[in-house]
Coordinates of N, CA and C in Angstrom, one line a residue:
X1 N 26.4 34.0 97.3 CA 26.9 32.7 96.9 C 26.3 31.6 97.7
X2 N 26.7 31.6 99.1 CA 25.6 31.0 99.7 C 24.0 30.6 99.6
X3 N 23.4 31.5 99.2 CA 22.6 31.1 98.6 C 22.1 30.4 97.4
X4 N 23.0 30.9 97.0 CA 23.0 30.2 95.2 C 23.2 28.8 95.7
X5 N 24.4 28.8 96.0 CA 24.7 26.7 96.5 C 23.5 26.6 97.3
X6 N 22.7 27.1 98.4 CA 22.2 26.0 99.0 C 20.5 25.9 98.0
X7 N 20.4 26.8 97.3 CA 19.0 26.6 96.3 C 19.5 25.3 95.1
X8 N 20.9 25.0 94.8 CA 21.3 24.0 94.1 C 21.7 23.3 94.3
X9 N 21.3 22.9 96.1 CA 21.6 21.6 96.5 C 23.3 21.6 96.9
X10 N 23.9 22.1 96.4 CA 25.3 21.8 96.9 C 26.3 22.7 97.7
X11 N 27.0 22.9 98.4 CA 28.3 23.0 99.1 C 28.9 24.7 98.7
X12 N 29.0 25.2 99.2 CA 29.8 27.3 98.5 C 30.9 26.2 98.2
X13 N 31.8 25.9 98.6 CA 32.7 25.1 98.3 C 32.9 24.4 96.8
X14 N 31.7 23.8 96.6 CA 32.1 23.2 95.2 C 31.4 24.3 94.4
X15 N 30.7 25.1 94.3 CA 30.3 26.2 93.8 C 31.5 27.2 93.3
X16 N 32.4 27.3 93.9 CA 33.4 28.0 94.0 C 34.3 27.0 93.0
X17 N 34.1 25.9 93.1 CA 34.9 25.2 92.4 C 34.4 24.9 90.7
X18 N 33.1 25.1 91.0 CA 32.5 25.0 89.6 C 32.8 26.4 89.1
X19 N 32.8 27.5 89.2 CA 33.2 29.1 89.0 C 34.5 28.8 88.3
X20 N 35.6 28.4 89.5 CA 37.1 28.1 89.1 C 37.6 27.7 87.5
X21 N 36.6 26.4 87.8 CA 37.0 25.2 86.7 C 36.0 25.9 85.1
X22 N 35.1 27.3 84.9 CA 34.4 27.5 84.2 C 33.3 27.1 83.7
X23 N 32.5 26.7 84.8 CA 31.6 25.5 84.4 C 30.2 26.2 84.5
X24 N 30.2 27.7 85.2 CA 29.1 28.1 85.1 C 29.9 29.6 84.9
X25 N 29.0 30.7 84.1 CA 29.5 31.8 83.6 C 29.9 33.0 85.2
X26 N 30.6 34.0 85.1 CA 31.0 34.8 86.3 C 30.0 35.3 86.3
X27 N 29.3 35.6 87.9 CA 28.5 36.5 87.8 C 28.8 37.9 88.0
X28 N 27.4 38.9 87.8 CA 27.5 40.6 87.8 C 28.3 41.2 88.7
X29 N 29.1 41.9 88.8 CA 29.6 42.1 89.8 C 29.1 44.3 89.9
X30 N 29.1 44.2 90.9 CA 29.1 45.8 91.5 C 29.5 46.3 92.7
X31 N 30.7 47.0 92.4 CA 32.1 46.8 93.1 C 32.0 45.4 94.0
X32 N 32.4 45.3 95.4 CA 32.1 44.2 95.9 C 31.7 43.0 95.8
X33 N 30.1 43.4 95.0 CA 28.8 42.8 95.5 C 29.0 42.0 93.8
X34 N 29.3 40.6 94.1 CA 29.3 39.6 93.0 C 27.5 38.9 93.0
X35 N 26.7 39.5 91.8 CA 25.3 38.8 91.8 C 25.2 37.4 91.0
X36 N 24.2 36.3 91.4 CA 24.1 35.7 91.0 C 23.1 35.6 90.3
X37 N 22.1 34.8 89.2 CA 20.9 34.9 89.2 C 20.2 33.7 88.5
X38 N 19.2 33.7 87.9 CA 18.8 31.9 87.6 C 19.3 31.7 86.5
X39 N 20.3 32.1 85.8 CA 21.2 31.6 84.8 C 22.1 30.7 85.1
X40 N 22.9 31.1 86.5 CA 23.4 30.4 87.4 C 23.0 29.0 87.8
X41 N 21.6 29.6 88.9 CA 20.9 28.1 89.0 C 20.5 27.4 88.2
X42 N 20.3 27.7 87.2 CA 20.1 26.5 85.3 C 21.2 26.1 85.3
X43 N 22.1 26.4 85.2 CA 23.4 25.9 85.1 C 23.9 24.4 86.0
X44 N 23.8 25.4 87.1 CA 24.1 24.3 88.6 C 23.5 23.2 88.4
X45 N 21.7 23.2 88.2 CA 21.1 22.1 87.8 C 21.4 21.0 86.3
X46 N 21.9 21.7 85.6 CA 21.9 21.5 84.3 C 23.5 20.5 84.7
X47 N 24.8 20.9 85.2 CA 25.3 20.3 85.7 C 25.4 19.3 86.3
X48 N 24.5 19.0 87.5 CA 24.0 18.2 88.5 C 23.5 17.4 87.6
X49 N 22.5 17.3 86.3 CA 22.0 16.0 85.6 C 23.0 15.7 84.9
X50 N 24.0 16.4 84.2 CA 24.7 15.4 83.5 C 25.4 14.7 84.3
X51 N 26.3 15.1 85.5 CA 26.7 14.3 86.5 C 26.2 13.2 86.5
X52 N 24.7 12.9 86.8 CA 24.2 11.8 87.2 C 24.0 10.9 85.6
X53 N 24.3 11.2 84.8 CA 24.0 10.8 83.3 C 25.6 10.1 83.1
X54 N 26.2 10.2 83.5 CA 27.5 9.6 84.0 C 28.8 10.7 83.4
X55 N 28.0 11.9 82.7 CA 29.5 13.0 82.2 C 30.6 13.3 82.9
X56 N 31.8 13.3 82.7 CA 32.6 13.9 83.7 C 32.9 15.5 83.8
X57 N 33.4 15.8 85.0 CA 33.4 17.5 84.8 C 34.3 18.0 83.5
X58 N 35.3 17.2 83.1 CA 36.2 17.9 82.0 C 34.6 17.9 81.0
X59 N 34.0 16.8 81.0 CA 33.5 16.4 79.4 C 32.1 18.0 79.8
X60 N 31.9 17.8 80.9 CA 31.1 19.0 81.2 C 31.2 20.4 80.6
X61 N 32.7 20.6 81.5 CA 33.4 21.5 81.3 C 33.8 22.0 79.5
X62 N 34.0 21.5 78.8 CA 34.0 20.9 77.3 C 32.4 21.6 76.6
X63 N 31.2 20.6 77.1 CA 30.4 21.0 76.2 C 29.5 22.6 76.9
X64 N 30.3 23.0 78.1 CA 29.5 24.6 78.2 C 30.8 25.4 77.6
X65 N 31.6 25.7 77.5 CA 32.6 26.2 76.5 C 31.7 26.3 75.4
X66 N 31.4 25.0 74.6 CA 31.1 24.7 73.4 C 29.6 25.4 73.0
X67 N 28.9 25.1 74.3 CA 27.7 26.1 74.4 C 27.6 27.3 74.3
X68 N 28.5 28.1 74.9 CA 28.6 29.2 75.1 C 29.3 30.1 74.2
X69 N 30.1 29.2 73.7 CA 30.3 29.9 72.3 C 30.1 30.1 71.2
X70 N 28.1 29.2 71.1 CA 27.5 29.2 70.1 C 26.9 29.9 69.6
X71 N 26.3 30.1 68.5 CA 25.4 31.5 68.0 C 24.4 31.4 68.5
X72 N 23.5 32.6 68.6 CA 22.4 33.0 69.1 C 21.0 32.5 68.2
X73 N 20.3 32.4 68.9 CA 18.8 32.1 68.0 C 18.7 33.1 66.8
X74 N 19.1 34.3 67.0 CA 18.8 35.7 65.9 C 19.4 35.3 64.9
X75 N 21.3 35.0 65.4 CA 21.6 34.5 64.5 C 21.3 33.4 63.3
X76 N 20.7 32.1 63.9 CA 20.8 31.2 63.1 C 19.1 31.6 62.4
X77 N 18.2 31.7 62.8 CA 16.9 32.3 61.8 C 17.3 33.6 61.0
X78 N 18.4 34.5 61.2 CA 18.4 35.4 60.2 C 17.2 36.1 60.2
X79 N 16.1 35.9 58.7 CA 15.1 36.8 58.8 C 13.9 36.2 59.3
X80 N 14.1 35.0 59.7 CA 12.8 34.2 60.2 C 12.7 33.3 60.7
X81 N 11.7 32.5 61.3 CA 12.0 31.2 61.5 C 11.6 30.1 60.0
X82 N 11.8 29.2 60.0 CA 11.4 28.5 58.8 C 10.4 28.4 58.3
X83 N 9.7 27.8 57.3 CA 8.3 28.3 57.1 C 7.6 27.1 57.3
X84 N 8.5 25.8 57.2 CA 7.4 24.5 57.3 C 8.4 23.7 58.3
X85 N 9.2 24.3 59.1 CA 10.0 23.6 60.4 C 9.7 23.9 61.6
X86 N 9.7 22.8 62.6 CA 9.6 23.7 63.9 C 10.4 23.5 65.1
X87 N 11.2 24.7 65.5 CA 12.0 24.5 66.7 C 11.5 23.8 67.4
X88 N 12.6 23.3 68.2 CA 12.6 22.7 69.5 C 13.8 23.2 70.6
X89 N 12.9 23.2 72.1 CA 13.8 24.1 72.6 C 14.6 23.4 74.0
X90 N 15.7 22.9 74.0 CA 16.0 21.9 74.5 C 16.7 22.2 76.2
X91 N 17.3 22.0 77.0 CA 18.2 22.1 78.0 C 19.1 20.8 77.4
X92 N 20.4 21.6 78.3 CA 21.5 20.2 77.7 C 21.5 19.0 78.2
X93 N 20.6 18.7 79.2 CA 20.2 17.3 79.4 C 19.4 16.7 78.9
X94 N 18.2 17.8 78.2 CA 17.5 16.9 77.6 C 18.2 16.5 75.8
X95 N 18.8 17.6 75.4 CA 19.6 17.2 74.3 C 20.5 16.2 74.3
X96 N 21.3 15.6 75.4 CA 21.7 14.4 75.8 C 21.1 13.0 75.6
X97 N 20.1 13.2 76.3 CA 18.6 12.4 76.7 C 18.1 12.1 75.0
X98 N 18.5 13.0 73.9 CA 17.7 12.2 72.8 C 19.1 11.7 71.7
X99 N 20.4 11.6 72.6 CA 21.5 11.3 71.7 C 22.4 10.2 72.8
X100 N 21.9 8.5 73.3 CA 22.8 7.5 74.0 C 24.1 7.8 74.0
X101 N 24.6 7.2 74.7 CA 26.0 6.3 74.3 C 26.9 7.5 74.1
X102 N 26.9 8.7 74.9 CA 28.3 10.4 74.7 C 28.0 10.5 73.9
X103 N 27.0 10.4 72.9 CA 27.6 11.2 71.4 C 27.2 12.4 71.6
X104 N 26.7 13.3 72.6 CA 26.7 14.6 73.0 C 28.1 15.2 72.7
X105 N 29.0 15.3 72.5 CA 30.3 15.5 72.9 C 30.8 16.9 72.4
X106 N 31.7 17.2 73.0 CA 31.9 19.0 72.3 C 32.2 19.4 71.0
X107 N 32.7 18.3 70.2 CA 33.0 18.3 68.9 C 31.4 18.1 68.3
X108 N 31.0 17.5 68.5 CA 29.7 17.3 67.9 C 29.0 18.4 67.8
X109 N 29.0 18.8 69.6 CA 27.9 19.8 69.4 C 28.5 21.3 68.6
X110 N 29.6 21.5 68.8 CA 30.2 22.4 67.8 C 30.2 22.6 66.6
X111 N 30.0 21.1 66.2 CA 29.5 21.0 64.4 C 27.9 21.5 64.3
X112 N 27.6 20.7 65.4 CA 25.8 21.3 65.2 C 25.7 22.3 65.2
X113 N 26.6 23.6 65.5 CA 26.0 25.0 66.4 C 26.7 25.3 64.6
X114 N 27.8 25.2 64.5 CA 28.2 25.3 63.5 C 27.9 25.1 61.8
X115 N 26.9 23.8 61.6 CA 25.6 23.7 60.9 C 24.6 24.8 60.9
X116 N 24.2 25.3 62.2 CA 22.9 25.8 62.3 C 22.0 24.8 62.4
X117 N 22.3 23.8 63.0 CA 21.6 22.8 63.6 C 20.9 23.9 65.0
X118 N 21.8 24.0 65.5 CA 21.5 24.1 67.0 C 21.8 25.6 66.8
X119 N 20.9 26.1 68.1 CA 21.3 27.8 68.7 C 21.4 27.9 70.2
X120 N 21.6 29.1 70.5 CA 21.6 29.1 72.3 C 20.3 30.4 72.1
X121 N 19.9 30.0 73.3 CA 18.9 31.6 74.0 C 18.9 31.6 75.2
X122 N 20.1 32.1 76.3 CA 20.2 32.2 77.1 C 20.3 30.7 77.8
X123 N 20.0 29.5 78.8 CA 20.6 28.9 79.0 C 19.9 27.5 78.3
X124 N 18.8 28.1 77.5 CA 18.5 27.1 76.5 C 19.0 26.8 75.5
X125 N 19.1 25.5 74.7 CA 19.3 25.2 73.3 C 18.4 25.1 72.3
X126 N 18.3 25.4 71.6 CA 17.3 25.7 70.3 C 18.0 24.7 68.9
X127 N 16.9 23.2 68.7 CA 17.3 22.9 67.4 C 16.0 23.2 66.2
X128 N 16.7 24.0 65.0 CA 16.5 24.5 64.2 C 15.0 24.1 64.2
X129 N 14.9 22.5 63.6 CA 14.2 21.5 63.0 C 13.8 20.5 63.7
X130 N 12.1 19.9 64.3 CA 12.2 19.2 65.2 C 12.1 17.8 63.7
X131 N 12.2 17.8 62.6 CA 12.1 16.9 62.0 C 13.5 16.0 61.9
X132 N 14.4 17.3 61.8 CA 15.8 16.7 61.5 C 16.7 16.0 62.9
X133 N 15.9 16.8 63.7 CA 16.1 16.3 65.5 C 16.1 15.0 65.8
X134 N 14.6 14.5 65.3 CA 13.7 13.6 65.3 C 14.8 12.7 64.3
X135 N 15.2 12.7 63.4 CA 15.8 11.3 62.2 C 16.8 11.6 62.5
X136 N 17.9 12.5 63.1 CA 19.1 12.5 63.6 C 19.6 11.0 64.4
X137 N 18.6 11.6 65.6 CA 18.5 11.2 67.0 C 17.8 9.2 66.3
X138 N 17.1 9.4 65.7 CA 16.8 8.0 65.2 C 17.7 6.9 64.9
X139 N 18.8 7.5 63.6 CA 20.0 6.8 63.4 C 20.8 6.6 64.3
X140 N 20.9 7.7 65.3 CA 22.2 7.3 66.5 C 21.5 6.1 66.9
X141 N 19.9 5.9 67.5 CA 19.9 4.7 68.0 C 19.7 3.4 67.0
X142 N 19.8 3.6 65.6 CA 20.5 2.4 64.6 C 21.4 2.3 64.8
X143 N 22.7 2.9 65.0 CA 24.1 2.6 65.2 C 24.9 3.4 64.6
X144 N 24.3 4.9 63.9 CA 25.3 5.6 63.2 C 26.0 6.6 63.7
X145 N 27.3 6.5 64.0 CA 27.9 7.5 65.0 C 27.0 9.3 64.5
X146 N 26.7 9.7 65.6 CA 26.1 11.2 65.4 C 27.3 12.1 64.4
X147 N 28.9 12.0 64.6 CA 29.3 12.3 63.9 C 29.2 12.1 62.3
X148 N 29.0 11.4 61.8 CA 29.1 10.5 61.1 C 28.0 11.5 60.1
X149 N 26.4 11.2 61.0 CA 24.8 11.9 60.5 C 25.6 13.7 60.5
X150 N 26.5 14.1 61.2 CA 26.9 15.7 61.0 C 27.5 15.7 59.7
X151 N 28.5 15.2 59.5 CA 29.3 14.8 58.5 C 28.5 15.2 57.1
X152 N 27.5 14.3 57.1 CA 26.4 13.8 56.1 C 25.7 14.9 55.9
X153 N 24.8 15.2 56.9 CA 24.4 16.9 57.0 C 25.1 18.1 56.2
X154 N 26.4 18.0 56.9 CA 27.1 19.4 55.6 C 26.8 19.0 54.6
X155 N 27.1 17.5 54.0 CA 27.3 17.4 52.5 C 25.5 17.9 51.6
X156 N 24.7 17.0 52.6 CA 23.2 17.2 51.9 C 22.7 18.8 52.0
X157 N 23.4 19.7 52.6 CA 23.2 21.0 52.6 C 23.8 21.7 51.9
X158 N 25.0 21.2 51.4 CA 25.7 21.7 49.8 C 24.8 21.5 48.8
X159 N 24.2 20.6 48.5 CA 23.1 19.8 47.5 C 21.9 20.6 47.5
X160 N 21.5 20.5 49.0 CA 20.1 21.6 48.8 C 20.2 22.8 49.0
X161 N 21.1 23.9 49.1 CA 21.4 24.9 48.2 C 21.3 24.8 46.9
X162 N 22.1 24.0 46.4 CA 22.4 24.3 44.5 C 20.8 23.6 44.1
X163 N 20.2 22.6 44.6 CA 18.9 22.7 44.1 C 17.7 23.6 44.8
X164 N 17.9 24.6 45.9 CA 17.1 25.4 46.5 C 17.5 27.1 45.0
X165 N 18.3 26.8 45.1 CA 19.2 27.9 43.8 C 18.2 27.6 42.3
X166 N 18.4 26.5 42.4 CA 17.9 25.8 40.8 C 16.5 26.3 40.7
X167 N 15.2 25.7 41.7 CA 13.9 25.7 42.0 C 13.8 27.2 42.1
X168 N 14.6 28.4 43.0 CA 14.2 29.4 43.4 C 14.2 30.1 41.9
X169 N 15.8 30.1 41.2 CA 15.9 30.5 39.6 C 14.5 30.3 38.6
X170 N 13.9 28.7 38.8 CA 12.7 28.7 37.9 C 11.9 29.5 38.3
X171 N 11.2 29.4 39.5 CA 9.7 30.0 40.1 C 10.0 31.2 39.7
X172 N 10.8 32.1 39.9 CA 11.1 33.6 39.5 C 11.5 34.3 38.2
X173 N 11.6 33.4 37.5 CA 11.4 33.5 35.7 C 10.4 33.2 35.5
X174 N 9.5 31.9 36.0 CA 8.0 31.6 35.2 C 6.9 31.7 35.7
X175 N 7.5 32.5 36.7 CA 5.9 32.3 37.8 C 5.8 34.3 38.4
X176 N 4.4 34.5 38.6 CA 4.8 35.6 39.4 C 4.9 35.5 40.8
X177 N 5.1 36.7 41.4 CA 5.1 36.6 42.6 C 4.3 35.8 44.0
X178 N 2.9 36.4 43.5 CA 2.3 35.7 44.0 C 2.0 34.2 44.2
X179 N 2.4 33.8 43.2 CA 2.3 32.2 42.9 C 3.3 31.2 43.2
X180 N 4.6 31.8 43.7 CA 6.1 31.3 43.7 C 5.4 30.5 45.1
X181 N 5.1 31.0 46.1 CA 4.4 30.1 47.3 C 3.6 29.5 47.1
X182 N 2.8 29.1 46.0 CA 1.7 28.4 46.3 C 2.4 27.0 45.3
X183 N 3.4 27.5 44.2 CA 4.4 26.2 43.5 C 5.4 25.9 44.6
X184 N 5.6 26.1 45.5 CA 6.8 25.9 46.6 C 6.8 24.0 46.8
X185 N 5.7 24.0 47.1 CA 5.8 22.9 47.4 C 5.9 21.7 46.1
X186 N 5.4 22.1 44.6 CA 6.0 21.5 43.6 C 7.3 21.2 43.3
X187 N 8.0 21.9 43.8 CA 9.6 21.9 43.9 C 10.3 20.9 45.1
X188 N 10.0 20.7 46.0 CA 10.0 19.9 46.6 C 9.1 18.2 46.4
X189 N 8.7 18.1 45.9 CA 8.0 17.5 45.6 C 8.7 16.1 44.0
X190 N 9.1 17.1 43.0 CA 10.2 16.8 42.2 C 11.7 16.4 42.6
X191 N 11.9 17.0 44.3 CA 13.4 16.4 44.9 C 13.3 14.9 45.4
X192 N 11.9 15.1 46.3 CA 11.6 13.7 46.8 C 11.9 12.8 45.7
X193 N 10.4 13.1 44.6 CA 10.3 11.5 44.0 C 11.9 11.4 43.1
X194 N 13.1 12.3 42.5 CA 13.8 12.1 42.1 C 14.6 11.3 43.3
X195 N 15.0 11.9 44.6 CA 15.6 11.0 45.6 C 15.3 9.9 45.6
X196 N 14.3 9.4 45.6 CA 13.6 8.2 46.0 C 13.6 7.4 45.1
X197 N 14.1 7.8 43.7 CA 14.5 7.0 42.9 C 16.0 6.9 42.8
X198 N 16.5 7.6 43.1 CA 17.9 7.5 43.0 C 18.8 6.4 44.1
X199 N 17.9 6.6 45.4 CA 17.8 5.4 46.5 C 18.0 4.0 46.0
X200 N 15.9 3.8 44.8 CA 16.4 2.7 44.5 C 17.5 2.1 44.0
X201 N 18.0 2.9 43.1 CA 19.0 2.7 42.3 C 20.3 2.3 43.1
X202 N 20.4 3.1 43.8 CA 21.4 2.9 44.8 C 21.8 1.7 45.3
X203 N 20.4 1.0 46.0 CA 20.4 0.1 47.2 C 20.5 -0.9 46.4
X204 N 20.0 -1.3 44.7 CA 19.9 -2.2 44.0 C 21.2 -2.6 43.4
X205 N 22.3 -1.7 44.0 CA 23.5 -2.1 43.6 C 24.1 -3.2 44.3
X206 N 25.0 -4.5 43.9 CA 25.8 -5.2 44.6 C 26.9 -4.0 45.5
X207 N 27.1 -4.7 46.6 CA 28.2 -4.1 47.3 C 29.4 -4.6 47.1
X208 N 30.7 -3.2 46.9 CA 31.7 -3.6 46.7 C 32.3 -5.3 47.0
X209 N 32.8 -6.2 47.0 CA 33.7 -7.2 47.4 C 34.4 -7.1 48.5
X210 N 34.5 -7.5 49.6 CA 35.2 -7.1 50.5 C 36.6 -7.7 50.3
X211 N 37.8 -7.5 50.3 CA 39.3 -8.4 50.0 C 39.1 -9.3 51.3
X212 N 39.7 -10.3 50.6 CA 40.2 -11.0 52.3 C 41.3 -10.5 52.9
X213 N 40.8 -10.8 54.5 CA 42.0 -10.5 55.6 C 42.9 -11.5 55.9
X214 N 43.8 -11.4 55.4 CA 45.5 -12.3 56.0 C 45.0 -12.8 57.3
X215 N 45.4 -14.2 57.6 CA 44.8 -14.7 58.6 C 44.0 -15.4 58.8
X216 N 42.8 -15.0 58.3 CA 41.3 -16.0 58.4 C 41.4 -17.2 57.9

C-alpha cells in the first residue's frame, strides 16, 4: 500500500481513505497479502485529475460506481465492431475534457453506458462512435444540456432500427447476397437526402407563439 500511495503521489492515509469511500476497486488479496496493481494506479491518477478539474469526491465517487457498473466492450460490439465507425478510447478525464460545464455526471454517463454509447475495458472508456463523440460533445458546447443530446439519442435510435429493419427487409428480397454490401450505402443515402428535407420543412416552420407572462 505504501507503495501504491507514494507512486500516486499521495499519503497511505488518504489511500485508505479512497479504498473506504469506494473510489478505487479492493485489491487481490492472498490470505494476508492485499496486492495492488496498475488498475489501482489508473485509478489514483484518474482521481487526482478530476480533483483538479474541480469534481468533488462524492461526484467522483458517483461516476466510478457508474463506471464500474458498465458493460464491457464484448458486450456493446456484440459480433463486431462497426463497419464504417470508429472507437475511441477515452480515460475519464479525458471524457470530461470533451464534455464543459459537469455534464459528465453519473446520470449521464449511465444513460451513455446504457445507450451503448460508451463501454469500459478495464480502466479505460470506449465510445462506440468517434462521429457521434465528436457532434455530441459539439452541441454541449452550443448550449444543449448533454442530457437533453442522450434523451434525443434514444429516440433517433428507435427510428434507425425501424428504418435499419425497412432497408435490411428490401436488400434481402431484391438483391443477392453478395450485393446487399455493395447497396448499403444506397440505403443510407435515401435517409440523408429524405432527412434533410424533412429539416427543411421543419425549420421553415413559424414557431409556436409564445403567451405572455403576467407581469411584463
Amino acid at each position: 500500500m505504501a507503495e501504491l500511495a507514494k507512486e500516486a503521489g499521495i499519503t497511505v492515509r488518504t489511500l485508505r481513505f479512497y479504498r473506504e469511500r469506494g473510489l478505487i476497486p479492493p485489491p487481490r488479496r492472498e490470505g494476508r497479502i492485499a496486492w495492488y496493481d496498475d488498475r489501482h494506479l489508473a485509478r489514483l491518477r484518474t482521481i487526482a485529475a478530476l480533483l483538479e478539474r474541480g469534481h468533488t469526491l462524492s461526484g467522483i465517487a458517483d461516476l466510478a460506481a457508474a463506471f464500474d457498473s458498465g458493460r464491457d466492450v464484448g458486450e456493446v460490439l456484440g459480433l463486431g465492431e462497426p463497419t464504417e465507425e470508429t472507437p475511441v478510447r477515452l480515460t475519464p478525464e479525458r471524457l470530461a475534457d470533451y464534455f464543459e460545464g459537469g455534464e459528465v455526471t453519473p446520470e449521464n454517463l449511465a444513460a451513455a453506458l446504457d445507450l451503448g454509447y460508451l463501454a469500459t475495458d478495464g480502466e479505460e472508456i470506449v465510445h462506440i462512435s468517434r462521429r457521434l463523440l465528436d457532434v455530441s460533445s459539439a452541441l454541449v458546447k452550443e448550449g444543449v444540456p448533454l442530457a437533453a443530446v442522450l434523451a434525443a439519442g434514444r429516440q433517433v435510435r428507435t427510428h434507425a432500427e425501424s428504418l435499419a429493419e425497412l432497408f435490411a427487409d428490401l436488400l434481402r428480397t431484391h438483391a443477392s447476397g453478395a450485393d446487399i454490401a455493395r447497396l448499403r450505402p444506397l440505403a443510407k443515402s435515401v435517409v440523408e437526402a429524405e432527412l434533410s428535407m424533412a429539416l427543411d420543412r421543419r425549420l421553415r416552420e413559424e414557431p409556436p407563439a409564445q403567451s405572455p407572462v403576467e407581469g411584463d
